[in-house]
Coordinates of N, CA and C in Angstrom, one line a residue:
M24 N 16.9 12.8 -0.4 CA 15.5 13.2 -0.4 C 15.1 13.4 1.0
K25 N 14.5 14.5 1.3 CA 14.1 14.9 2.6 C 12.5 14.7 2.7
I26 N 12.1 14.1 3.8 CA 10.7 13.8 4.0 C 10.2 14.8 5.1
N27 N 9.1 15.5 4.8 CA 8.5 16.4 5.7 C 8.3 15.8 7.1
K28 N 8.7 16.6 8.1 CA 8.6 16.1 9.5 C 7.1 15.8 9.9
E29 N 6.2 16.6 9.4 CA 4.8 16.4 9.7 C 4.3 15.0 9.2
I30 N 4.8 14.7 8.0 CA 4.4 13.4 7.4 C 5.0 12.2 8.3
L31 N 6.3 12.4 8.7 CA 6.9 11.4 9.5 C 6.2 11.2 10.8
S32 N 5.7 12.3 11.4 CA 5.0 12.3 12.6 C 3.6 11.5 12.4
E33 N 3.0 11.8 11.3 CA 1.7 11.1 11.0 C 1.9 9.6 10.8
L34 N 3.0 9.3 10.1 CA 3.3 7.9 9.9 C 3.5 7.2 11.3
F35 N 4.2 7.9 12.2 CA 4.4 7.3 13.5 C 3.1 7.2 14.3
D36 N 2.3 8.3 14.3 CA 1.0 8.3 15.0 C 0.1 7.3 14.5
N37 N 0.2 6.9 13.3 CA -0.7 5.9 12.7 C -0.1 4.5 12.6
S38 N 1.0 4.3 13.3 CA 1.8 3.1 13.3 C 2.0 2.5 11.9
I39 N 2.4 3.3 11.0 CA 2.6 2.9 9.6 C 4.1 2.6 9.4
K40 N 4.4 1.4 9.0 CA 5.8 1.0 8.6 C 5.8 0.9 7.1
V41 N 6.7 1.6 6.5 CA 6.9 1.5 5.1 C 7.9 0.4 4.8
D42 N 7.4 -0.6 4.2 CA 8.2 -1.8 3.9 C 9.1 -1.7 2.7
D43 N 8.5 -1.2 1.6 CA 9.2 -1.1 0.4 C 8.9 0.2 -0.3
V44 N 9.8 0.8 -1.0 CA 9.7 2.0 -1.8 C 10.3 1.7 -3.2
F45 N 9.5 1.8 -4.2 CA 10.0 1.6 -5.6 C 9.7 2.8 -6.5
H46 N 10.8 3.4 -7.0 CA 10.7 4.5 -8.0 C 10.6 3.7 -9.3
M47 N 9.4 3.7 -9.8 CA 9.1 2.8 -11.0 C 9.9 3.1 -12.2
V48 N 10.3 4.3 -12.5 CA 11.2 4.6 -13.6 C 12.5 3.8 -13.5
L49 N 13.0 3.8 -12.2 CA 14.3 3.1 -12.0 C 14.1 1.6 -12.0
V50 N 12.9 1.2 -11.6 CA 12.7 -0.3 -11.6 C 12.8 -0.9 -13.0
T51 N 12.4 -0.1 -14.0 CA 12.4 -0.6 -15.3 C 13.5 0.0 -16.2
S52 N 14.4 0.8 -15.6 CA 15.3 1.7 -16.4 C 16.3 0.9 -17.3
C53 N 16.7 -0.3 -16.8 CA 17.7 -1.0 -17.6 C 17.2 -2.2 -18.3
G54 N 15.9 -2.3 -18.3 CA 15.2 -3.4 -19.1 C 15.2 -4.7 -18.3
Q55 N 15.7 -4.7 -17.0 CA 15.6 -5.8 -16.2 C 15.1 -5.4 -14.8
L56 N 14.2 -6.1 -14.3 CA 13.6 -5.7 -13.0 C 14.6 -5.9 -11.8
Q57 N 14.5 -5.0 -10.9 CA 15.3 -5.2 -9.6 C 14.7 -6.5 -9.0
D58 N 15.6 -7.2 -8.3 CA 15.2 -8.5 -7.7 C 14.2 -8.2 -6.6
S59 N 14.3 -7.1 -5.8 CA 13.4 -6.8 -4.7 C 12.0 -6.6 -5.3
F60 N 11.9 -5.8 -6.4 CA 10.6 -5.6 -7.0 C 10.0 -6.9 -7.6
W61 N 10.8 -7.7 -8.2 CA 10.4 -9.0 -8.8 C 9.8 -9.8 -7.7
E62 N 10.4 -9.9 -6.5 CA 9.9 -10.7 -5.4 C 8.5 -10.2 -5.0
V63 N 8.4 -8.9 -4.9 CA 7.1 -8.3 -4.6 C 6.0 -8.6 -5.6
L64 N 6.4 -8.4 -6.9 CA 5.4 -8.7 -8.0 C 5.0 -10.1 -8.0
E65 N 6.0 -11.0 -7.8 CA 5.7 -12.5 -7.8 C 4.8 -12.9 -6.7
S66 N 4.9 -12.3 -5.6 CA 4.1 -12.7 -4.4 C 2.8 -12.0 -4.3
D67 N 2.7 -10.8 -4.8 CA 1.5 -10.0 -4.7 C 1.1 -9.3 -6.0
Q68 N 1.1 -10.1 -7.1 CA 0.9 -9.6 -8.4 C -0.4 -8.8 -8.5
D69 N -1.5 -9.4 -8.1 CA -2.8 -8.7 -8.2 C -2.9 -7.4 -7.5
E70 N -2.4 -7.3 -6.3 CA -2.4 -6.1 -5.5 C -1.5 -5.0 -6.1
V71 N -0.3 -5.5 -6.6 CA 0.6 -4.5 -7.2 C 0.0 -3.9 -8.5
L72 N -0.5 -4.8 -9.3 CA -1.1 -4.3 -10.6 C -2.3 -3.4 -10.3
E73 N -3.1 -3.7 -9.3 CA -4.2 -2.9 -8.9 C -3.7 -1.5 -8.5
A74 N -2.7 -1.5 -7.6 CA -2.1 -0.2 -7.2 C -1.6 0.6 -8.3
L75 N -1.0 0.0 -9.3 CA -0.4 0.7 -10.5 C -1.4 1.0 -11.5
K76 N -2.7 0.6 -11.2 CA -3.8 0.8 -12.2 C -3.6 0.1 -13.5
L77 N -3.0 -1.1 -13.4 CA -2.8 -1.9 -14.6 C -3.5 -3.2 -14.5
D78 N -4.4 -3.4 -13.5 CA -5.1 -4.6 -13.3 C -6.1 -5.0 -14.4
K79 N -6.5 -4.0 -15.2 CA -7.4 -4.3 -16.3 C -6.7 -4.6 -17.6
K80 N -5.4 -4.4 -17.6 CA -4.6 -4.6 -18.8 C -4.4 -6.1 -19.1
D81 N -4.4 -6.4 -20.4 CA -4.2 -7.8 -20.8 C -2.7 -8.2 -20.7
I82 N -2.4 -9.1 -19.8 CA -1.0 -9.5 -19.6 C -0.7 -10.8 -20.3
S83 N -1.6 -11.4 -21.1 CA -1.4 -12.7 -21.7 C -0.2 -12.6 -22.7
E84 N -0.1 -11.5 -23.4 CA 1.0 -11.4 -24.3 C 2.4 -11.3 -23.7
Y85 N 2.4 -11.1 -22.3 CA 3.6 -11.0 -21.5 C 3.7 -12.3 -20.6
S86 N 3.3 -13.4 -21.1 CA 3.3 -14.7 -20.4 C 2.7 -14.6 -19.0
D87 N 1.7 -13.8 -18.9 CA 1.0 -13.5 -17.6 C 1.9 -13.1 -16.5
L88 N 3.0 -12.5 -16.9 CA 4.1 -11.9 -16.0 C 4.7 -13.0 -15.1
R89 N 4.8 -14.2 -15.7 CA 5.5 -15.3 -15.0 C 7.0 -15.2 -15.1
H90 N 7.5 -14.4 -15.9 CA 9.0 -14.3 -16.1 C 9.4 -12.9 -15.9
K91 N 10.6 -12.7 -15.3 CA 11.1 -11.4 -14.9 C 11.2 -10.5 -16.1
D92 N 11.7 -11.0 -17.3 CA 11.9 -10.1 -18.4 C 10.6 -9.7 -19.1
E93 N 9.6 -10.6 -19.0 CA 8.2 -10.3 -19.5 C 7.6 -9.2 -18.6
A94 N 7.8 -9.3 -17.3 CA 7.2 -8.3 -16.4 C 7.9 -6.9 -16.7
A95 N 9.2 -6.9 -16.9 CA 9.9 -5.7 -17.2 C 9.4 -5.1 -18.5
D96 N 9.2 -5.9 -19.5 CA 8.6 -5.4 -20.8 C 7.2 -4.8 -20.6
F97 N 6.4 -5.5 -19.8 CA 5.0 -5.0 -19.6 C 5.0 -3.7 -18.9
L98 N 5.8 -3.5 -17.9 CA 5.9 -2.2 -17.1 C 6.5 -1.1 -18.0
H99 N 7.5 -1.5 -18.8 CA 8.1 -0.5 -19.7 C 7.1 -0.1 -20.8
D100 N 6.5 -1.0 -21.4 CA 5.5 -0.8 -22.4 C 4.3 0.1 -22.0
N101 N 4.0 -0.1 -20.7 CA 2.9 0.7 -20.1 C 3.3 2.0 -19.5
D102 N 4.6 2.3 -19.7 CA 5.2 3.6 -19.3 C 4.9 4.0 -17.8
V103 N 5.1 3.0 -16.9 CA 4.9 3.2 -15.5 C 5.9 4.1 -14.9
S104 N 5.5 5.2 -14.4 CA 6.4 6.1 -13.6 C 5.6 6.6 -12.4
G105 N 6.4 6.9 -11.4 CA 5.8 7.3 -10.1 C 6.5 6.5 -9.0
V106 N 5.8 6.5 -7.9 CA 6.4 5.8 -6.7 C 5.4 4.8 -6.2
L107 N 5.8 3.5 -6.0 CA 5.0 2.5 -5.4 C 5.5 2.2 -4.0
I108 N 4.7 2.2 -3.0 CA 5.1 1.8 -1.7 C 4.3 0.7 -1.2
K109 N 4.9 -0.1 -0.4 CA 4.1 -1.1 0.4 C 4.3 -0.7 1.8
Y110 N 3.1 -0.6 2.5 CA 3.2 -0.3 3.9 C 2.4 -1.3 4.7
S111 N 2.8 -1.4 6.0 CA 2.0 -2.3 6.9 C 1.7 -1.5 8.2
A112 N 0.7 -2.0 8.9 CA 0.3 -1.4 10.1 C -0.4 -2.5 10.9
P113 N -0.4 -2.4 12.2 CA -1.1 -3.4 13.0 C -2.6 -3.2 12.8
A114 N -3.3 -4.4 12.8 CA -4.8 -4.4 12.6 C -5.4 -3.8 13.8
P115 N -6.3 -2.8 13.6 CA -7.0 -2.2 14.7 C -8.1 -3.1 15.3
R116 N -8.3 -3.1 16.6 CA -9.3 -4.0 17.3 C -9.6 -3.4 18.6
D117 N -10.6 -3.9 19.3 CA -11.1 -3.5 20.6 C -11.2 -2.0 20.7
F118 N -12.1 -1.5 19.9 CA -12.4 0.0 19.8 C -13.2 0.4 21.1
S119 N -12.9 1.7 21.5 CA -13.7 2.3 22.5 C -14.5 3.4 21.9
F120 N -15.8 3.6 22.3 CA -16.7 4.5 21.7 C -17.2 5.5 22.8
N121 N -17.5 6.7 22.3 CA -18.2 7.7 23.2 C -19.7 7.5 23.2
E122 N -20.4 8.3 23.9 CA -21.9 8.2 23.9 C -22.5 8.5 22.6
H123 N -21.8 9.1 21.6 CA -22.4 9.4 20.3 C -22.0 8.3 19.3
G124 N -21.3 7.3 19.7 CA -20.9 6.2 18.8 C -19.7 6.5 18.0
E125 N -19.0 7.5 18.4 CA -17.7 7.9 17.7 C -16.6 7.1 18.4
H126 N -15.7 6.6 17.6 CA -14.6 5.8 18.3 C -13.6 6.8 18.9
Q127 N -13.1 6.4 20.1 CA -12.2 7.3 20.8 C -10.8 6.7 20.8
G128 N -10.7 5.4 20.5 CA -9.4 4.8 20.5 C -9.6 3.3 20.2
F129 N -8.4 2.7 20.1 CA -8.4 1.2 19.8 C -7.1 0.6 20.2
N130 N -7.1 -0.7 20.3 CA -5.8 -1.4 20.5 C -5.3 -1.9 19.2
A131 N -4.1 -2.1 19.1 CA -3.5 -2.7 18.0 C -2.2 -3.4 18.4
S132 N -1.9 -4.5 17.7 CA -0.7 -5.3 18.0 C -0.1 -5.7 16.7
W133 N 1.2 -5.7 16.6 CA 1.9 -6.2 15.4 C 1.7 -7.7 15.2
S134 N 1.1 -8.4 16.1 CA 0.9 -9.8 15.9 C 0.0 -10.1 14.8
I135 N -0.9 -9.1 14.5 CA -1.8 -9.2 13.4 C -1.7 -7.9 12.7
S136 N -1.1 -7.9 11.5 CA -0.9 -6.7 10.7 C -1.5 -6.8 9.3
I137 N -1.7 -5.7 8.7 CA -2.3 -5.6 7.4 C -1.3 -4.8 6.5
S138 N -1.2 -5.2 5.3 CA -0.3 -4.4 4.4 C -1.1 -4.0 3.1
S139 N -0.6 -2.9 2.5 CA -1.3 -2.4 1.3 C -0.2 -1.8 0.4
Y140 N -0.5 -1.7 -0.9 CA 0.3 -1.0 -1.8 C -0.4 0.3 -2.2
I141 N 0.4 1.3 -2.3 CA 0.0 2.7 -2.7 C 0.9 3.2 -3.8
F142 N 0.3 3.8 -4.8 CA 1.0 4.3 -6.0 C 0.7 5.8 -6.1
A143 N 1.7 6.6 -6.3 CA 1.4 8.0 -6.5 C 2.6 8.6 -7.4
D144 N 2.5 9.8 -7.8 CA 3.5 10.5 -8.6 C 4.8 10.7 -7.8
T145 N 4.7 11.0 -6.5 CA 5.9 11.3 -5.7 C 5.8 10.5 -4.4
L146 N 7.0 10.4 -3.8 CA 7.0 9.7 -2.5 C 6.2 10.4 -1.5
E147 N 6.2 11.7 -1.4 CA 5.4 12.4 -0.5 C 3.9 12.2 -0.7
E148 N 3.5 12.2 -1.9 CA 2.1 11.9 -2.2 C 1.7 10.5 -1.8
A149 N 2.6 9.5 -2.1 CA 2.4 8.1 -1.7 C 2.2 8.0 -0.2
L150 N 3.1 8.7 0.6 CA 3.0 8.6 2.0 C 1.7 9.2 2.6
K151 N 1.4 10.3 2.0 CA 0.1 11.0 2.4 C -1.1 10.1 2.1
A152 N -1.0 9.4 0.9 CA -2.1 8.5 0.6 C -2.2 7.3 1.5
A153 N -1.0 6.8 1.9 CA -0.9 5.7 2.9 C -1.6 6.1 4.2
I154 N -1.3 7.3 4.7 CA -1.9 7.8 5.9 C -3.4 7.9 5.8
K155 N -3.8 8.4 4.7 CA -5.3 8.5 4.5 C -5.9 7.1 4.4
H156 N -5.3 6.2 3.7 CA -5.8 4.9 3.5 C -5.9 4.2 4.9
R157 N -4.9 4.4 5.7 CA -4.9 3.8 7.1 C -6.0 4.4 7.9
E158 N -6.2 5.7 7.9 CA -7.3 6.4 8.6 C -8.6 5.9 8.2
E159 N -8.8 5.7 6.9 CA -10.1 5.2 6.4 C -10.3 3.8 6.8
L160 N -9.3 3.0 6.8 CA -9.4 1.6 7.3 C -9.8 1.5 8.7
V161 N -9.2 2.3 9.6 CA -9.5 2.4 11.0 C -11.0 2.8 11.2
E162 N -11.4 3.8 10.4 CA -12.8 4.2 10.5 C -13.8 3.1 10.1
E163 N -13.4 2.4 9.0 CA -14.3 1.3 8.6 C -14.4 0.2 9.6
E164 N -13.2 -0.2 10.2 CA -13.2 -1.2 11.2 C -14.0 -0.8 12.4
A165 N -13.9 0.5 12.8 CA -14.6 1.0 14.0 C -16.1 0.9 13.7
R166 N -16.6 1.3 12.5 CA -18.0 1.2 12.2 C -18.5 -0.3 12.3
K167 N -17.7 -1.2 11.7 CA -18.0 -2.6 11.8 C -18.2 -3.1 13.2
E168 N -17.2 -2.7 14.1 CA -17.2 -3.2 15.4 C -18.4 -2.5 16.2
F169 N -18.6 -1.3 16.0 CA -19.8 -0.6 16.6 C -21.1 -1.3 16.2
K170 N -21.2 -1.5 15.0 CA -22.5 -2.1 14.5 C -22.6 -3.5 15.1
K171 N -21.6 -4.3 15.2 CA -21.6 -5.6 15.7 C -21.9 -5.6 17.2
T172 N -21.4 -4.7 17.9 CA -21.6 -4.7 19.4 C -22.8 -3.9 19.8
H173 N -23.4 -3.1 19.0 CA -24.6 -2.3 19.3 C -25.8 -2.6 18.5
Q174 N -26.1 -3.9 18.2 CA -27.3 -4.3 17.5 C -28.4 -4.6 18.4

């Protein structure tokens, strides 16, 4: 699978590190979850289900997804297909602003990072959505900092 160079450049420019990539059809293809996906689901169940748009589904009949085989059945029964990625990026801080209040730049360090799950039909769409999500997060943090420092 080849990834568009423009997307790779944007990932680099936005300091986005892709931690995990799951092709969901393959995750559930043999009726048993991959260990790597199970670890992610076990540690971040709410975030993963929200990304997969399954957070409103009743999981009680699947033992609340506490068992690997129940989680596999739940995902299979809900016909989950597409690509789930987990990405991380350093938390933006110390913004600089121009005279119009627009942020010009910021500092970021991997000592404080944030991670998110993104789900889309294809890997390319998931990566583009991660870039957009990161840009929106930076804008939101810039607004908060500007408001806090210019009251």
